[in-house]
Short mmCIF file of C-alpha atoms in Angstrom, two decimals:
data_model
loop_
_atom_site.label_atom_id
_atom_site.label_comp_id
_atom_site.label_asym_id
_atom_site.label_seq_id
_atom_site.Cartn_x
_atom_site.Cartn_y
_atom_site.Cartn_z
CA UNK A 1 251.74 134.33 20.06
CA UNK A 2 253.12 136.72 17.41
CA UNK A 3 254.56 135.31 14.18
CA UNK A 4 256.52 136.72 11.26
CA UNK A 5 256.62 134.63 8.11
CA UNK A 6 259.09 135.02 5.24
CA UNK A 7 258.51 133.59 1.76
CA UNK A 8 261.48 133.03 -0.58
CA UNK A 9 260.02 131.28 -3.65
CA UNK A 10 258.20 132.73 -6.70
CA UNK A 11 254.57 131.63 -7.00
CA UNK A 12 254.90 129.71 -10.28
CA UNK A 13 258.37 128.29 -9.62
CA UNK A 14 258.06 126.97 -6.09
CA UNK A 15 255.49 125.83 -3.54
CA UNK A 16 256.81 128.24 -0.90
CA UNK A 17 253.57 130.24 -1.04
CA UNK A 18 251.45 127.08 -0.60
CA UNK A 19 253.28 126.11 2.56
CA UNK A 20 253.39 129.66 3.88
CA UNK A 21 249.65 130.18 3.25
CA UNK A 22 248.69 126.89 4.88
CA UNK A 23 250.78 127.91 7.87
CA UNK A 24 249.49 131.51 8.06
CA UNK A 25 245.84 130.55 7.60
CA UNK A 26 246.18 127.98 10.34
CA UNK A 27 247.94 130.19 12.88
CA UNK A 28 245.38 132.96 12.38
CA UNK A 29 242.47 130.53 12.79
CA UNK A 30 244.05 129.45 16.08
CA UNK A 31 243.93 133.04 17.34
CA UNK A 32 247.62 133.87 16.96
CA UNK A 33 248.87 137.12 15.42
CA UNK A 34 250.71 137.49 12.15
CA UNK A 35 252.85 140.63 12.40
CA UNK A 36 254.00 140.67 8.78
CA UNK A 37 254.52 138.43 5.77
CA UNK A 38 257.82 139.32 4.14
CA UNK A 39 258.42 138.36 0.49
CA UNK A 40 262.13 138.11 -0.21
CA UNK A 41 264.39 136.94 -3.07
CA UNK A 42 262.31 135.52 -5.99
CA UNK A 43 259.16 135.67 -3.87
CA UNK A 44 258.86 139.39 -4.64
CA UNK A 45 257.28 138.24 -7.94
CA UNK A 46 254.23 137.23 -5.86
CA UNK A 47 253.22 140.90 -5.99
CA UNK A 48 253.17 141.20 -9.81
CA UNK A 49 249.88 142.56 -11.13
CA UNK A 50 250.16 141.08 -14.64
CA UNK A 51 250.24 137.35 -14.02
CA UNK A 52 247.85 135.14 -15.94
CA UNK A 53 247.05 131.97 -14.04
CA UNK A 54 247.14 128.88 -16.28
CA UNK A 55 243.79 127.13 -16.63
CA UNK A 56 243.37 124.43 -14.03
CA UNK A 57 245.91 125.98 -11.65
CA UNK A 58 245.01 127.60 -8.39
CA UNK A 59 245.34 131.39 -8.18
CA UNK A 60 247.66 131.28 -5.21
CA UNK A 61 248.13 135.06 -5.09
CA UNK A 62 244.37 135.48 -4.64
CA UNK A 63 244.70 133.44 -1.43
CA UNK A 64 247.21 136.02 -0.13
CA UNK A 65 244.77 138.81 -1.01
CA UNK A 66 241.92 136.95 0.73
CA UNK A 67 244.11 136.47 3.81
CA UNK A 68 244.90 140.18 3.88
CA UNK A 69 241.26 141.15 3.51
CA UNK A 70 240.07 138.78 6.17
CA UNK A 71 242.77 139.38 8.78
CA UNK A 72 244.39 142.72 7.79
CA UNK A 73 247.76 141.06 7.36
CA UNK A 74 250.62 143.19 6.01
CA UNK A 75 251.99 141.77 2.75
CA UNK A 76 255.47 143.30 2.56
CA UNK A 77 257.76 143.03 -0.43
CA UNK A 78 261.51 143.63 -0.14
CA UNK A 79 262.00 146.81 -2.16
CA UNK A 80 265.62 146.15 -3.12
CA UNK A 81 264.79 142.67 -4.42
CA UNK A 82 261.62 143.97 -6.12
CA UNK A 83 263.13 146.90 -8.04
CA UNK A 84 265.78 144.75 -9.68
CA UNK A 85 263.10 142.29 -10.78
CA UNK A 86 260.82 144.97 -12.21
CA UNK A 87 258.24 144.87 -9.44
CA UNK A 88 257.41 148.56 -8.87
CA UNK A 89 254.51 150.57 -7.49
CA UNK A 90 253.34 153.90 -8.87
CA UNK A 91 255.79 156.06 -6.94
CA UNK A 92 258.76 153.94 -8.08
CA UNK A 93 257.37 154.00 -11.62
CA UNK A 94 257.42 157.80 -11.51
CA UNK A 95 260.82 157.93 -9.82
CA UNK A 96 262.50 155.72 -12.43
CA UNK A 97 260.31 156.76 -15.42
CA UNK A 98 259.11 153.24 -16.22
CA UNK A 99 256.18 152.53 -18.55
CA UNK A 100 253.90 150.90 -15.97
CA UNK A 101 253.47 150.10 -12.31
CA UNK A 102 253.62 146.32 -11.87
CA UNK A 103 252.76 145.82 -8.21
CA UNK A 104 249.34 144.77 -6.91
CA UNK A 105 247.97 147.52 -4.66
CA UNK A 106 247.51 145.08 -1.76
CA UNK A 107 251.30 144.65 -1.44
CA UNK A 108 253.70 147.19 0.04
CA UNK A 109 257.31 147.82 -0.91
CA UNK A 110 259.41 147.98 2.26
CA UNK A 111 263.06 147.98 3.26
CA UNK A 112 264.97 145.18 4.97
CA UNK A 113 264.56 147.11 8.20
CA UNK A 114 260.91 146.03 8.16
CA UNK A 115 261.97 142.37 8.13
CA UNK A 116 264.25 142.93 11.10
CA UNK A 117 261.66 145.02 12.94
CA UNK A 118 259.16 142.19 12.42
CA UNK A 119 261.59 139.59 13.77
CA UNK A 120 262.26 141.85 16.77
CA UNK A 121 258.53 142.23 17.50
CA UNK A 122 257.62 138.57 17.00
CA UNK A 123 257.86 135.47 19.15
CA UNK A 124 258.50 133.28 16.12
CA UNK A 125 260.14 133.75 12.72
CA UNK A 126 259.38 131.08 10.12
CA UNK A 127 261.00 131.02 6.68
CA UNK A 128 259.58 129.19 3.64
CA UNK A 129 262.43 128.64 1.17
CA UNK A 130 262.19 128.44 -2.61
CA UNK B 17 265.33 123.43 21.26
CA UNK B 18 265.26 124.09 17.53
CA UNK B 19 262.60 122.91 15.10
CA UNK B 20 264.15 121.92 11.77
CA UNK B 21 261.89 122.24 8.72
CA UNK B 22 263.41 120.04 6.01
CA UNK B 23 262.21 120.86 2.48
CA UNK B 24 264.47 118.63 0.36
CA UNK B 25 267.08 115.92 0.36
CA UNK B 26 269.75 118.60 -0.09
CA UNK B 27 268.39 120.35 2.98
CA UNK B 28 268.54 117.07 4.86
CA UNK B 29 272.22 116.64 3.96
CA UNK B 30 272.93 120.20 5.16
CA UNK B 31 271.34 119.73 8.57
CA UNK B 32 273.08 116.42 9.28
CA UNK B 33 275.11 116.68 12.48
CA UNK B 34 273.44 120.00 13.34
CA UNK B 35 270.40 118.50 15.07
CA UNK B 36 270.41 118.07 18.85
CA UNK B 37 268.74 115.02 20.41
CA UNK B 38 265.80 117.07 21.74
CA UNK B 39 265.28 119.09 18.57
CA UNK B 40 262.17 118.53 16.45
CA UNK B 41 262.09 117.78 12.73
CA UNK B 42 259.25 118.34 10.24
CA UNK B 43 259.54 117.11 6.65
CA UNK B 44 257.81 119.31 4.05
CA UNK B 45 257.66 119.47 0.25
CA UNK B 46 260.09 116.99 -1.32
CA UNK B 47 261.47 116.47 2.16
CA UNK B 48 258.41 114.21 2.54
CA UNK B 49 260.23 111.45 0.60
CA UNK B 50 262.57 111.13 3.59
CA UNK B 51 259.57 109.88 5.60
CA UNK B 52 260.01 106.48 3.91
CA UNK B 53 263.60 105.99 4.97
CA UNK B 54 264.08 107.73 8.31
CA UNK B 55 264.42 105.64 11.42
CA UNK B 56 261.70 106.00 14.02
CA UNK B 57 262.55 108.99 16.14
CA UNK B 58 260.54 110.69 18.86
CA UNK B 59 260.54 114.12 17.31
CA UNK B 60 260.20 113.57 13.54
CA UNK B 61 256.99 114.51 11.71
CA UNK B 62 255.92 115.00 8.12
CA UNK B 63 253.30 117.37 6.70
CA UNK B 64 250.32 115.14 5.87
CA UNK B 65 249.38 117.22 2.79
CA UNK B 66 252.81 116.66 1.27
CA UNK B 67 252.59 112.90 1.86
CA UNK B 68 249.20 112.75 0.14
CA UNK B 69 250.32 114.87 -2.82
CA UNK B 70 253.18 112.44 -3.45
CA UNK B 71 251.28 109.19 -2.87
CA UNK B 72 253.31 108.39 0.24
CA UNK B 73 250.63 108.22 2.93
CA UNK B 74 250.86 104.46 3.41
CA UNK B 75 254.63 104.31 2.96
CA UNK B 76 255.55 106.90 5.59
CA UNK B 77 257.35 105.66 8.68
CA UNK B 78 256.84 108.90 10.62
CA UNK B 79 253.58 110.49 11.83
CA UNK B 80 251.81 112.96 9.56
CA UNK B 81 250.85 116.39 10.91
CA UNK B 82 248.31 119.00 9.79
CA UNK B 83 249.12 122.69 9.40
CA UNK B 84 247.43 123.18 12.78
CA UNK B 85 249.87 120.73 14.37
CA UNK B 86 252.77 122.36 12.50
CA UNK B 87 251.84 125.69 14.09
CA UNK B 88 251.72 123.98 17.49
CA UNK B 89 255.19 122.54 16.91
CA UNK B 90 256.57 125.99 16.05
CA UNK B 91 255.25 127.19 19.40
CA UNK B 92 256.76 124.27 21.26
CA UNK B 93 260.22 124.82 19.75
CA UNK B 94 262.40 127.84 18.89
CA UNK B 95 264.19 128.85 16.71
CA UNK B 96 262.62 127.48 13.53
CA UNK B 97 265.33 126.54 11.03
CA UNK B 98 264.32 125.90 7.40
CA UNK B 99 266.65 123.70 5.33
CA UNK B 100 266.40 123.35 1.55
CA UNK C 9 268.46 142.00 22.52
CA UNK C 10 267.39 139.36 20.01
CA UNK C 11 269.92 136.92 18.61
CA UNK C 12 270.02 136.31 14.87
CA UNK C 13 272.22 133.78 13.09
CA UNK C 14 272.78 134.01 9.35
CA UNK C 15 273.99 130.75 7.84
CA UNK C 16 275.99 131.13 4.66
CA UNK C 17 276.17 127.81 2.86
CA UNK C 18 276.34 128.95 -0.76
CA UNK C 19 279.39 130.12 -2.73
CA UNK C 20 279.75 133.89 -3.34
CA UNK C 21 278.98 134.14 -7.05
CA UNK C 22 276.31 131.50 -7.71
CA UNK C 23 273.51 134.05 -7.34
CA UNK C 24 272.69 137.09 -5.24
CA UNK C 25 271.81 134.99 -2.18
CA UNK C 26 274.94 135.67 -0.13
CA UNK C 27 275.01 139.43 -0.74
CA UNK C 28 271.33 139.69 0.16
CA UNK C 29 271.88 137.70 3.33
CA UNK C 30 274.85 139.87 4.33
CA UNK C 31 272.68 142.97 3.80
CA UNK C 32 270.12 141.46 6.15
CA UNK C 33 272.84 140.79 8.72
CA UNK C 34 274.06 144.39 8.56
CA UNK C 35 270.54 145.81 8.92
CA UNK C 36 269.90 143.51 11.88
CA UNK C 37 273.09 144.74 13.53
CA UNK C 38 272.03 148.36 12.96
CA UNK C 39 268.75 147.45 14.70
CA UNK C 40 270.79 146.30 17.70
CA UNK C 41 270.35 142.59 17.22
CA UNK C 42 273.15 140.31 18.27
CA UNK C 43 274.15 138.93 14.88
CA UNK C 44 276.38 135.99 14.11
CA UNK C 45 277.47 134.53 10.78
CA UNK C 46 278.09 130.83 10.26
CA UNK C 47 279.95 129.75 7.14
CA UNK C 48 279.60 126.11 6.16
CA UNK C 49 279.66 123.89 3.09
CA UNK C 50 280.26 125.81 -0.13
CA UNK C 51 279.82 128.97 1.91
CA UNK C 52 283.45 128.82 3.00
CA UNK C 53 284.54 130.11 -0.42
CA UNK C 54 283.11 133.50 0.54
CA UNK C 55 285.99 133.99 2.97
CA UNK C 56 288.84 133.77 0.45
CA UNK C 57 290.98 136.86 -0.12
CA UNK C 58 291.77 138.34 -3.53
CA UNK C 59 288.21 138.12 -4.87
CA UNK C 60 287.31 140.64 -7.55
CA UNK C 61 283.74 140.71 -8.85
CA UNK C 62 284.32 143.61 -11.29
CA UNK C 63 283.95 141.32 -14.36
CA UNK C 64 280.52 140.29 -13.05
CA UNK C 65 279.49 143.89 -12.44
CA UNK C 66 278.56 143.24 -8.85
CA UNK C 67 279.98 143.87 -5.42
CA UNK C 68 282.92 141.78 -4.22
CA UNK C 69 281.68 139.58 -1.38
CA UNK C 70 285.00 139.51 0.50
CA UNK C 71 284.99 143.33 0.61
CA UNK C 72 281.46 143.33 2.02
CA UNK C 73 282.64 140.81 4.62
CA UNK C 74 285.52 143.09 5.60
CA UNK C 75 282.95 145.72 6.59
CA UNK C 76 281.13 143.35 8.94
CA UNK C 77 283.11 144.25 12.09
CA UNK C 78 282.25 147.95 11.44
CA UNK C 79 278.60 146.95 11.77
CA UNK C 80 279.32 145.11 15.01
CA UNK C 81 278.94 141.76 13.33
CA UNK C 82 282.03 140.23 14.84
CA UNK C 83 280.80 136.76 15.78
CA UNK C 84 281.97 134.92 12.69
CA UNK C 85 282.00 131.15 12.80
CA UNK C 86 283.30 128.57 10.35
CA UNK C 87 282.33 124.93 10.23
CA UNK C 88 285.45 123.02 11.26
CA UNK C 89 284.25 119.83 9.55
CA UNK C 90 283.86 121.60 6.20
CA UNK C 91 287.27 123.17 6.55
CA UNK C 92 288.81 119.74 6.84
CA UNK C 93 287.01 118.53 3.68
CA UNK C 94 287.99 121.53 1.60
CA UNK C 95 291.61 121.75 2.70
CA UNK C 96 291.57 125.55 2.68
CA UNK C 97 294.48 127.34 4.31
CA UNK C 98 292.93 129.55 6.98
CA UNK C 99 295.64 132.18 6.39
CA UNK C 100 293.71 132.99 3.24
CA UNK C 101 290.59 134.13 5.11
CA UNK C 102 289.70 137.82 4.97
CA UNK C 103 288.53 137.93 8.57
CA UNK C 104 289.43 136.38 11.89
CA UNK C 105 286.99 133.52 12.49
CA UNK C 106 286.13 131.00 15.19
CA UNK C 107 285.94 127.33 14.27
CA UNK C 108 283.07 125.21 15.49
CA UNK C 109 282.28 121.56 14.95
CA UNK C 110 278.73 120.62 13.98
CA UNK C 111 277.67 119.77 17.54
CA UNK C 112 278.77 123.20 18.75
CA UNK C 113 276.93 124.77 15.81
CA UNK C 114 273.75 122.96 16.87
CA UNK C 115 274.19 124.29 20.42
CA UNK C 116 274.68 127.84 19.16
CA UNK C 117 271.72 127.55 16.79
CA UNK C 118 269.37 126.45 19.54
CA UNK C 119 270.25 129.61 21.53
CA UNK C 120 269.08 131.92 18.72
CA UNK C 121 265.80 133.79 18.40
CA UNK C 122 265.91 133.45 14.62
CA UNK C 123 268.03 131.66 12.04
CA UNK C 124 268.17 132.75 8.39
CA UNK C 125 269.87 131.50 5.25
CA UNK C 126 269.62 127.73 5.70
CA UNK C 127 266.95 127.62 3.03
CA UNK C 128 267.56 128.99 -0.44
#
């Protein structure tokens, strides 16, 4: 079965990523497909490249990167939500003349159309709220 | 048949009256506290991890499920409606 | 054609949640999904006329709602139970809506392929 998962909570402010990762890791280990993970609202901060993980806390973003490496999952960040929160890749940095790119290279900035396309292509859409 | 994922007490209030008799319910996050007070119901589950995190394992009145079982429930039902 | 329901249960100017959800609804309609909106709880305040978000420097939600029928989002439902609690005069709504009680909402929800907006 094909799944699309949406995450709505920022990594340090909510456990949305924990639930979503537990769910994604499990569905992939059961042989299902994960069409796309879509980070929306505050969850776009998951893609920040400058986070420092407090000592004793799990690096939850690393688990997303491991998931991507192991299963070639697309980690998609809503571009409209990302830009207004300062989450930009190199091409957006150049376009808006900002001092630094702030997005991890494993994440992609995509439009809302990619969320809808994913829902259209998937058998199940599961949302993890903030 | 919908599967309602309930992440909080506020989410629980919002979904009241919007659950059909055959729908499934899974309590997650702080929704796990509801596992102590809900009446026995055929289709109510709680994420075992969230019970354990909160020290509720022995107090829960509904069966705990793993992530594997959660995935199976999302296959059994559709759509999946997340309430918080 | 997939069916998508967007549930709007937050007031218009608490945060950007409603505008972002309405954007999603419009994109889904452009992608030929069958999109419906359900307003319930505090979400009913989105439907009031005479909103003006200029002082907040953001778009006025009621004006965005007025554009919904242009995007073929014309299935607009309002929770009848909430309406009773809030004592809003339906003449004040910006759009024609259909009233549903909670049981009918549950029926409609279970017919969808995806439901968005019920979480924050």
